[in-house]
Short mmCIF file of C-alpha atoms in Angstrom, two decimals:
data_model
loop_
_atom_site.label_atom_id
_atom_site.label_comp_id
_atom_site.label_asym_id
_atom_site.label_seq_id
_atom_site.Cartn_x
_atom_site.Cartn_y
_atom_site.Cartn_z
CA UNK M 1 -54.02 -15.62 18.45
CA UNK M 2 -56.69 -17.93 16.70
CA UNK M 3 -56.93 -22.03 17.53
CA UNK M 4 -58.14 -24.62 15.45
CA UNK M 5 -58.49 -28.29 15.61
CA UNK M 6 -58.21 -28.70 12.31
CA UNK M 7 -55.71 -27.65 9.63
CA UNK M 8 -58.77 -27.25 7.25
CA UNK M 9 -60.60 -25.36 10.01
CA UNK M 10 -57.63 -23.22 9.44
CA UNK M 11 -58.31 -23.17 5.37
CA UNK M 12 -61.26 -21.82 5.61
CA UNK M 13 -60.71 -19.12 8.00
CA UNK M 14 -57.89 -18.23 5.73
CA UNK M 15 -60.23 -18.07 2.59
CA UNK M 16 -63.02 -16.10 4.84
CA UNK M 17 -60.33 -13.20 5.45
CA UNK M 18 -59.29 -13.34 2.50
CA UNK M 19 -55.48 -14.09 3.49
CA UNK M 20 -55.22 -16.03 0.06
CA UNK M 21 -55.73 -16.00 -3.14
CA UNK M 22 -57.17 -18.73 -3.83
CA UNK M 23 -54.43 -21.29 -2.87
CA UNK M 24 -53.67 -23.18 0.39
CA UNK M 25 -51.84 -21.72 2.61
CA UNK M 26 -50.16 -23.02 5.70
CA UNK M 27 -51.25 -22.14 9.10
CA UNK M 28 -48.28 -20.05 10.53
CA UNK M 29 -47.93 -21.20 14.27
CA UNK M 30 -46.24 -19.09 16.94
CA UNK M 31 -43.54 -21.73 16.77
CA UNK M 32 -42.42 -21.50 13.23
CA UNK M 33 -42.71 -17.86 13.04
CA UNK M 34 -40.55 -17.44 15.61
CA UNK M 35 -38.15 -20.09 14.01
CA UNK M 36 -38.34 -18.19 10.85
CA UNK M 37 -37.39 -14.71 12.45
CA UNK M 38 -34.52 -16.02 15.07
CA UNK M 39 -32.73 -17.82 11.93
CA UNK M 40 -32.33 -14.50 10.70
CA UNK M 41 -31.38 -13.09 13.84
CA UNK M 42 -33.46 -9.71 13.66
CA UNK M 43 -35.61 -8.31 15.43
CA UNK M 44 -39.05 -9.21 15.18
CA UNK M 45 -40.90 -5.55 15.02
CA UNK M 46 -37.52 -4.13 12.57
CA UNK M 47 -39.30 -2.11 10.06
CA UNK M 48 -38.43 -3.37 6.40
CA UNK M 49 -40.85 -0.99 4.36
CA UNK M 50 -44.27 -0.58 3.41
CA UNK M 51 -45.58 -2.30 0.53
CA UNK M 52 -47.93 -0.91 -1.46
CA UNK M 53 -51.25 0.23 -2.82
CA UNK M 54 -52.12 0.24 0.86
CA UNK M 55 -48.57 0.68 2.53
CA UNK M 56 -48.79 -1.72 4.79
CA UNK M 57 -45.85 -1.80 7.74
CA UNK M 58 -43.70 -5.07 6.89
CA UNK M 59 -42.14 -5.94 10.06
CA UNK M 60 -39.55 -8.66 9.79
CA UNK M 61 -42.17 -10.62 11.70
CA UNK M 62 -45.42 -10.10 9.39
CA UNK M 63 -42.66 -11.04 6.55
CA UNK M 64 -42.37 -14.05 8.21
CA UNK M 65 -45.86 -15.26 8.46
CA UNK M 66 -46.19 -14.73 4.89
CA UNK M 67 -42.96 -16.81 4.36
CA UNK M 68 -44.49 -19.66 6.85
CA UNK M 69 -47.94 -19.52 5.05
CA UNK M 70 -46.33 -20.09 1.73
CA UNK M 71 -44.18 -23.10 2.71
CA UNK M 72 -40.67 -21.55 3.47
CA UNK M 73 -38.15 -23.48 5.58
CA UNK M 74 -36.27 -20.97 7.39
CA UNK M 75 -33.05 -21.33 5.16
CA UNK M 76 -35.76 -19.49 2.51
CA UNK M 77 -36.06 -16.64 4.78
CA UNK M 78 -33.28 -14.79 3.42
CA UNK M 79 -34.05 -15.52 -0.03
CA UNK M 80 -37.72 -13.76 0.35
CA UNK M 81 -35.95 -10.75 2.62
CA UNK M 82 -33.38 -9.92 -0.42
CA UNK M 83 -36.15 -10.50 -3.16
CA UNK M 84 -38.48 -8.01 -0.70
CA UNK M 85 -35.28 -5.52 -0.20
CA UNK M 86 -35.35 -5.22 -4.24
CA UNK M 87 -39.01 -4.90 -4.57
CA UNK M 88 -38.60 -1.61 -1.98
CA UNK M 89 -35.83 0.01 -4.06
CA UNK M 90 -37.01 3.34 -5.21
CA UNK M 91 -33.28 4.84 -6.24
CA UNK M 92 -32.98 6.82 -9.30
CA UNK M 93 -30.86 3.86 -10.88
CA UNK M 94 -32.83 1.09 -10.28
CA UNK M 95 -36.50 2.16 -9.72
CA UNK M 96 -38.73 -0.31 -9.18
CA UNK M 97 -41.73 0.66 -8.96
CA UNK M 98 -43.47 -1.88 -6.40
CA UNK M 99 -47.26 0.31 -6.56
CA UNK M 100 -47.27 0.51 -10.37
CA UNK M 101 -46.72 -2.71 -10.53
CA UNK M 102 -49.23 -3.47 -8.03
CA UNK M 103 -51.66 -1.37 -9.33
CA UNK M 104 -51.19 -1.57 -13.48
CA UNK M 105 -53.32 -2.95 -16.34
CA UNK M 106 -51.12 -4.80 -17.36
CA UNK M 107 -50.31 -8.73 -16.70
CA UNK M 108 -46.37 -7.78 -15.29
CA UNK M 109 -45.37 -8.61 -11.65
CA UNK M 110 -42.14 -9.46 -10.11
CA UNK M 111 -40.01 -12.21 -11.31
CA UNK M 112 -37.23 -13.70 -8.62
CA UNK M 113 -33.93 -14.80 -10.19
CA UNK M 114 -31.74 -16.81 -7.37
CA UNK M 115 -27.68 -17.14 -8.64
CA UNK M 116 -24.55 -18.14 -6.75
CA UNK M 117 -24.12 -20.85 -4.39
CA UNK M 118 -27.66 -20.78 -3.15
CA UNK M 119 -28.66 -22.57 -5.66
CA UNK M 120 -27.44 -25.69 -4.85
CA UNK M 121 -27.32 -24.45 -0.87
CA UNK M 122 -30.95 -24.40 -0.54
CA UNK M 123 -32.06 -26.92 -3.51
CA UNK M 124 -33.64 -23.98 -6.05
CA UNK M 125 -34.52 -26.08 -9.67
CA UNK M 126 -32.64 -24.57 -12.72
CA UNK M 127 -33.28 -27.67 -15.14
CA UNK M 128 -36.99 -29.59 -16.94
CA UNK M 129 -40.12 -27.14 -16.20
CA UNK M 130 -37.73 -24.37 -14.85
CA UNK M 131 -40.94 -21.90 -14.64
CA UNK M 132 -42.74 -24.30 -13.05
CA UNK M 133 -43.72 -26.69 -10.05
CA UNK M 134 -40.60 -29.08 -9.12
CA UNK M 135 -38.66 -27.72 -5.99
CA UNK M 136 -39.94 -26.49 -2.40
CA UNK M 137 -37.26 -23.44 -2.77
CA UNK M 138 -38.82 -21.94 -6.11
CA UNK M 139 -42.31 -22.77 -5.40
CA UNK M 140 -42.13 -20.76 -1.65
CA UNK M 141 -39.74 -18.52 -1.84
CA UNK M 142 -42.61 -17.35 -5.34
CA UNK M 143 -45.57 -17.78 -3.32
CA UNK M 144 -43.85 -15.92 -0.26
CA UNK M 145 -43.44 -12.65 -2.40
CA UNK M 146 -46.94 -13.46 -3.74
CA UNK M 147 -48.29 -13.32 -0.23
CA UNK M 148 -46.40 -10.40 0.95
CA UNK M 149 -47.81 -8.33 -2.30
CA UNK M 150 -51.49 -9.70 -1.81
CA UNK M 151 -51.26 -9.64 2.51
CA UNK M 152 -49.40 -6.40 3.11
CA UNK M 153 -49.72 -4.63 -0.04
CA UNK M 154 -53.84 -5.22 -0.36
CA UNK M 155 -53.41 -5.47 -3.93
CA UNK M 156 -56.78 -7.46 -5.06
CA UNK M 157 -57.85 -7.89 -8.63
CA UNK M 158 -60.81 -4.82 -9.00
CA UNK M 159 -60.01 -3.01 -6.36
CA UNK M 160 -56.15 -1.92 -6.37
CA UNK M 161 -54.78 -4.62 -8.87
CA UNK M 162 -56.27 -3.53 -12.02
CA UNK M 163 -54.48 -6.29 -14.61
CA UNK M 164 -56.87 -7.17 -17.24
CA UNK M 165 -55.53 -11.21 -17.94
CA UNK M 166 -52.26 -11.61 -15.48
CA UNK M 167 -50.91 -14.89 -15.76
CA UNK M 168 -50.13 -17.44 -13.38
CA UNK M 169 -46.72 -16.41 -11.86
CA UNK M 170 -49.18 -13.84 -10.19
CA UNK M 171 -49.43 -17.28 -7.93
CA UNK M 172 -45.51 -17.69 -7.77
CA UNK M 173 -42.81 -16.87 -9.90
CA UNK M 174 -39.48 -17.82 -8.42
CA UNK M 175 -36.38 -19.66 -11.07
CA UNK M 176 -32.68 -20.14 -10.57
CA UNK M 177 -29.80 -19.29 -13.21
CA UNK M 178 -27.64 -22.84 -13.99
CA UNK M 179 -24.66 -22.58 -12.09
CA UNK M 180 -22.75 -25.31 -13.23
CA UNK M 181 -19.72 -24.32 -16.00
CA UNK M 182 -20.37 -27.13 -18.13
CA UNK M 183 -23.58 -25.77 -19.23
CA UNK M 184 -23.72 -22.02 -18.56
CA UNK M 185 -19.62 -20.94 -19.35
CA UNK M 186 -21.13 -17.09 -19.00
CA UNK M 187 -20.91 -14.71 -16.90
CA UNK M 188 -23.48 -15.25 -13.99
CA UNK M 189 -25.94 -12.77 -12.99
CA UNK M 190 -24.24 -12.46 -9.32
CA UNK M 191 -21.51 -11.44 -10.92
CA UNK M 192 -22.72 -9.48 -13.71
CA UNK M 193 -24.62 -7.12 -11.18
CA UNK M 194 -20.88 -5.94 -9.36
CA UNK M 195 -20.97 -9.18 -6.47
CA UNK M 196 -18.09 -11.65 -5.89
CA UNK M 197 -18.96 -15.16 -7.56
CA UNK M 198 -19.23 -16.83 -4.14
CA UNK M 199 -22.08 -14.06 -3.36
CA UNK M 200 -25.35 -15.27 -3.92
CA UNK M 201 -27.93 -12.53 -5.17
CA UNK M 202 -31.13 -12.41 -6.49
CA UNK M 203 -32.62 -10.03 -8.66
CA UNK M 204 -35.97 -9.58 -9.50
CA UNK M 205 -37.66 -7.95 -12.62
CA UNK M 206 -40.94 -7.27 -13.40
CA UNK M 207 -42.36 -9.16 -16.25
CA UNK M 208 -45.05 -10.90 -18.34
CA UNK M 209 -45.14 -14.51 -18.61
CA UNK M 210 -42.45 -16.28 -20.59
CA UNK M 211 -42.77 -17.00 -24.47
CA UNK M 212 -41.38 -19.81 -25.17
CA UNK M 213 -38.53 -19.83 -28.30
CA UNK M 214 -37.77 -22.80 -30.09
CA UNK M 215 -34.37 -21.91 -31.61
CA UNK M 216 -33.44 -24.36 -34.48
CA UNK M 217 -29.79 -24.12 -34.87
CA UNK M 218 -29.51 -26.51 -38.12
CA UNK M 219 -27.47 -24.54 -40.61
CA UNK M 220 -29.62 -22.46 -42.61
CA UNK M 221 -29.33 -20.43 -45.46
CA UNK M 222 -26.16 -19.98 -47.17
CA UNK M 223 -24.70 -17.56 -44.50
CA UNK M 224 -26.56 -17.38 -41.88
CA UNK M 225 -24.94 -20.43 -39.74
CA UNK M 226 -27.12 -22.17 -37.05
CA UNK M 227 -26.01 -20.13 -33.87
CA UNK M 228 -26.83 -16.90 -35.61
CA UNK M 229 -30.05 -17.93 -36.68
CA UNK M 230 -31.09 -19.00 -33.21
CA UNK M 231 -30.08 -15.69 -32.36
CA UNK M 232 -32.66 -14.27 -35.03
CA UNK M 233 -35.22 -16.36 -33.83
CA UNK M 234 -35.04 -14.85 -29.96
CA UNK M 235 -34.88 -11.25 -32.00
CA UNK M 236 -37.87 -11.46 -33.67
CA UNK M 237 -39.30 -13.16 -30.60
CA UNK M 238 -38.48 -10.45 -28.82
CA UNK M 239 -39.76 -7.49 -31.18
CA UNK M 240 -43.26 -9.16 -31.83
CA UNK M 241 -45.60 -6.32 -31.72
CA UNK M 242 -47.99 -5.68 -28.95
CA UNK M 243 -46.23 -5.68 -25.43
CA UNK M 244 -45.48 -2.92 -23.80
CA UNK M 245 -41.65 -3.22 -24.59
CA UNK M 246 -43.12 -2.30 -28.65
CA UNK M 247 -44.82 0.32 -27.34
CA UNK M 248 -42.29 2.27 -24.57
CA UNK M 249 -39.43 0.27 -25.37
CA UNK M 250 -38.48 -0.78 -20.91
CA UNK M 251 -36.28 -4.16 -20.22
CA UNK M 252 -36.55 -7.32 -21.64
CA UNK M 253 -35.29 -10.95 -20.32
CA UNK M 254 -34.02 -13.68 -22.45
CA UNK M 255 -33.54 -17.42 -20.67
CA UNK M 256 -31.24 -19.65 -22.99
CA UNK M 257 -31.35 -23.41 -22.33
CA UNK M 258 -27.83 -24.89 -21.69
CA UNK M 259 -27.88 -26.42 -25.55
CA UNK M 260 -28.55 -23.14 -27.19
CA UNK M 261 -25.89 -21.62 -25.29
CA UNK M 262 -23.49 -24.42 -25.95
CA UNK M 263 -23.46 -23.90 -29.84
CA UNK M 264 -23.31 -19.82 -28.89
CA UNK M 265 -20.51 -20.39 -26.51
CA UNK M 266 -18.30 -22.84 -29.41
CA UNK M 267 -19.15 -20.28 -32.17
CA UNK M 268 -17.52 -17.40 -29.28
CA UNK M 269 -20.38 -15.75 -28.49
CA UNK M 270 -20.22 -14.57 -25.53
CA UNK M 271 -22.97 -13.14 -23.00
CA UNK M 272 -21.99 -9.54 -24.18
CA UNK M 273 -21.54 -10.20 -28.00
CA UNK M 274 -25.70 -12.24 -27.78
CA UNK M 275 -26.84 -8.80 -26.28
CA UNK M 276 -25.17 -6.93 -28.25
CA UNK M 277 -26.13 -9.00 -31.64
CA UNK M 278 -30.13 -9.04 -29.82
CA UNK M 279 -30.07 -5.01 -29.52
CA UNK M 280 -28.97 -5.01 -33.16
CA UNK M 281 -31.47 -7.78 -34.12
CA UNK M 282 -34.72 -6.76 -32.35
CA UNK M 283 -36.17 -4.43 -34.36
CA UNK M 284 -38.95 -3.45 -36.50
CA UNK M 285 -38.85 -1.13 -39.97
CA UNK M 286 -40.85 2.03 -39.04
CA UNK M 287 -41.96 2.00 -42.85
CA UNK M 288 -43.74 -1.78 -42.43
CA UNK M 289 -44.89 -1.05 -38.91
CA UNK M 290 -46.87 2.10 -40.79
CA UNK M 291 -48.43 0.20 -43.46
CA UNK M 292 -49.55 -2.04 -41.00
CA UNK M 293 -51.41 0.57 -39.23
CA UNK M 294 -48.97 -0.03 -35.97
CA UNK M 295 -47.80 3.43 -35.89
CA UNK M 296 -49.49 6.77 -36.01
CA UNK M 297 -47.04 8.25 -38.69
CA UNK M 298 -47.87 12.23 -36.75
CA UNK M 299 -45.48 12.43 -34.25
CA UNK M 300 -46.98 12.83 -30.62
CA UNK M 301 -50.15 12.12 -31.82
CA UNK M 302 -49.94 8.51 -30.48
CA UNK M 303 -50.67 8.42 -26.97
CA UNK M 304 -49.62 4.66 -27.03
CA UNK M 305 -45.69 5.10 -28.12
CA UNK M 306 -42.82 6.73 -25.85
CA UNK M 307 -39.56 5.70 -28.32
CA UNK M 308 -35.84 6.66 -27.18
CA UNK M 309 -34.90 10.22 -28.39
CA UNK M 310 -32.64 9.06 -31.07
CA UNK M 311 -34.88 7.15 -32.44
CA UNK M 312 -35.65 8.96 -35.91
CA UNK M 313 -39.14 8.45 -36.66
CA UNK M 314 -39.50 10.44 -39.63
CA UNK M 315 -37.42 8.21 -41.77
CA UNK M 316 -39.38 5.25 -43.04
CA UNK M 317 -36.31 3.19 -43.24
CA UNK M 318 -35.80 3.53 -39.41
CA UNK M 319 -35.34 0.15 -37.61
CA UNK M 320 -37.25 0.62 -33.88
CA UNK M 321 -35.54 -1.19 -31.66
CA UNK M 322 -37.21 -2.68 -28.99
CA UNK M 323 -35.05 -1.91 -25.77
CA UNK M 324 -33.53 1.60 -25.08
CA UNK M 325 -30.14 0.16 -24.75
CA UNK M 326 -28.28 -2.75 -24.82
CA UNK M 327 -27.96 -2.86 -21.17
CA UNK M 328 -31.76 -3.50 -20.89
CA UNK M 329 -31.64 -7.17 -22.23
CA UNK M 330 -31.05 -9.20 -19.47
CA UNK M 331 -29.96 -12.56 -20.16
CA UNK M 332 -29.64 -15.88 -17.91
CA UNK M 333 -29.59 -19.43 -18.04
CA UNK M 334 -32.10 -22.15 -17.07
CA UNK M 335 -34.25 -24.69 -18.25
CA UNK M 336 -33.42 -28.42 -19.77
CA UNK M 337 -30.69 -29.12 -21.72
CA UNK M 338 -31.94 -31.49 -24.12
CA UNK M 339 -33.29 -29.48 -26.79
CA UNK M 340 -33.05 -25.93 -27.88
CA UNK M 341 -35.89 -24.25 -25.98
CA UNK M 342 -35.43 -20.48 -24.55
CA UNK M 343 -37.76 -17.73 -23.82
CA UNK M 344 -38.51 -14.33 -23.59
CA UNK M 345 -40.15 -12.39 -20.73
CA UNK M 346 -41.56 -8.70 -21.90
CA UNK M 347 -40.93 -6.33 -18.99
CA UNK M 348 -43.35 -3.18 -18.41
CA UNK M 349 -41.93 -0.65 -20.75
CA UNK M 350 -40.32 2.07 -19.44
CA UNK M 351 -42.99 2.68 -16.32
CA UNK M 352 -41.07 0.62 -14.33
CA UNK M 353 -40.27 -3.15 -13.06
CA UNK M 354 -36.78 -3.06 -14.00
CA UNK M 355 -34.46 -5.27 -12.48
CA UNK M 356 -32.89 -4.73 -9.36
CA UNK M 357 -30.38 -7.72 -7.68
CA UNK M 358 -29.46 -7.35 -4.01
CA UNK M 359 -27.16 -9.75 -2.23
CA UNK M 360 -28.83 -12.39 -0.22
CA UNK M 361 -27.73 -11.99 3.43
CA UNK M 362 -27.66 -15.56 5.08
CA UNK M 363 -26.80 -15.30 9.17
CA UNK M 364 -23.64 -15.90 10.33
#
């Protein structure tokens, strides 16, 4: 038990330890810890996992001080316990991978997705600056898995975490799916992943920052009609050379902004048919990505290239797609609705990261 007299007494005992990094924190008093944990109602020393490079024990309770440090209200707590529970998941399925991502070169690390009723519940932002800094929800329930990774995990840049850039949703990276029917008609992630619509989930994939897409859907050419050419504009987005998704193929995420999918949704595209058409879509021509010196035309002589089995690469004329399968573009909806702005998140390849939802468990 430490006292101070002052909350930046506080700050810079936190900085000394190195309990940050580099952010505030709040101090988390015996009080609102113990708020935190009795909303739940768990116990305070229930093993949840251990969170690695350095597997260290998270106890409901040293959750919780990470949760109160970051800003949580205790209607957060369950948000950062199923976002944690999804993190941990080693099954064959859906392997995360929480110490490669931890540990890796590259700039990935975990992405939380809230959908259902908690949206709206617990005020998470799905509209303007989506990725970024408007609600209490997104911005603590981001820095809470932040400071569960950097407290309990001991991941720190040089030592364990070995990125070589990141980006700054190593800080907090939290966004909600829209989930009001007149601007997202598809099929929400909740219920995508197997839960009841009045089940709020969230899933979280690993991933780089998001590139932003500007999809102009003006009528184009003769024949290729302005949803299908925002489509192409998201495919090519999404099979620019250079991540690790061009490389070892993984999972990819696509946000749409509620006016993209508005002109998808009249033309009858539906959430399926837009993966579907993107799998098609985002691919490269073996023979170009040759002559461009992108590809080591002797076969297992490229260290940096791990392509799906059926992919034939001795035919020039092969298009490489860019995901495995269909399945691995995941698609939701978020961001303003006044002009046609969407993104793309890279995942890690296939090493990992891949998206994992879990239902968040609010006390009864």
């Amino acid at each position: 038990v430490l006292e101070f007299t002052d909350a930046w007494d506080w700050l810079d005992h936190a900085y000394q330890n190195g309990w940050t990094d580099g952010l505030p924190v709040a101090p988390p008093t015996e009080e609102r810890v113990r708020a935190m944990v009795e909303h739940v109602k768990r116990r305070p020393d229930e093993l949840l996992g251990l969170i690695p490079p350095m597997q260290g024990k998270a106890t409901l309770e040293k959750v919780a001080i990470q949760a109160v440090m970051a800003g949580c209200a205790p209607e957060h707590f369950p948000v950062v316990l199923a976002a944690l529970e999804c993190m941990l998941c080693e099954e064959d399925k859906e392997h995360f991978n929480l110490k490669g991502v931890q540990d890796t070169t590259n700039p990935v690390t975990p992405l939380v997705i809230v959908s259902g009723p908690a949206v709206k519940q617990l005020g998470f932002h799905y509209k303007e600056n989506a990725f970024g800094g408007v609600s209490r929800a997104n911005a603590a329930v981001g820095r809470a898995v932040r400071l569960i990774l950097w407290n309990l995990g001991g991941a720190r840049p040089g030592q364990t975490d070995m990125t070589h850039l990141g980006h700054p949703g190593k800080y907090s990276f939290c966004i909600a799916e829209n989930p009001d029917m007149e601007e997202n008609p598809w099929t929400k992630l909740n219920v995508e992943w197997g839960y009841p619509a009045d089940q709020s989930t969230v899933t979280v994939f690993g991933c780089e920052a998001p590139r932003n897409v500007l999809t102009l859907t003006s009528v184009g050419r003769e024949g290729n009609p302005g949803p299908e050419r925002a489509l192409r504009f998201i495919a090519r987005s999404m099979a620019t050379p250079g991540s690790n998704n061009f490389h070892f193929m993984g999972q990819v995420l696509v946000t749409f902004g509620p006016r993209t999918v508005a002109q998808l949704h009249q033309a009858r595209y539906t959430k399926e048919t837009v993966r579907r058409f993107l799998f098609d879509q985002a691919r490269n021509r073996l023979g170009d990505l040759i002559r461009d010196g992108l590809y080591n035309p002797v076969v297992g002589n490229d260290t940096w290239r791990d392509y799906a089995p059926w992919v034939d690469q001795t035919n020039p004329q092969t298009m490489v797609p860019i995901v495995e399968r269909e399945t691995n573009i995941h698609i939701t909806v978020t961001g303003a609705a006044s002009l046609p702005w969407n993104s793309v998140c890279h995942g890690w390849g296939n090493f990992g990261a891949y998206a994992v939802t879990r239902p968040i468990k609010f006390p009864k």
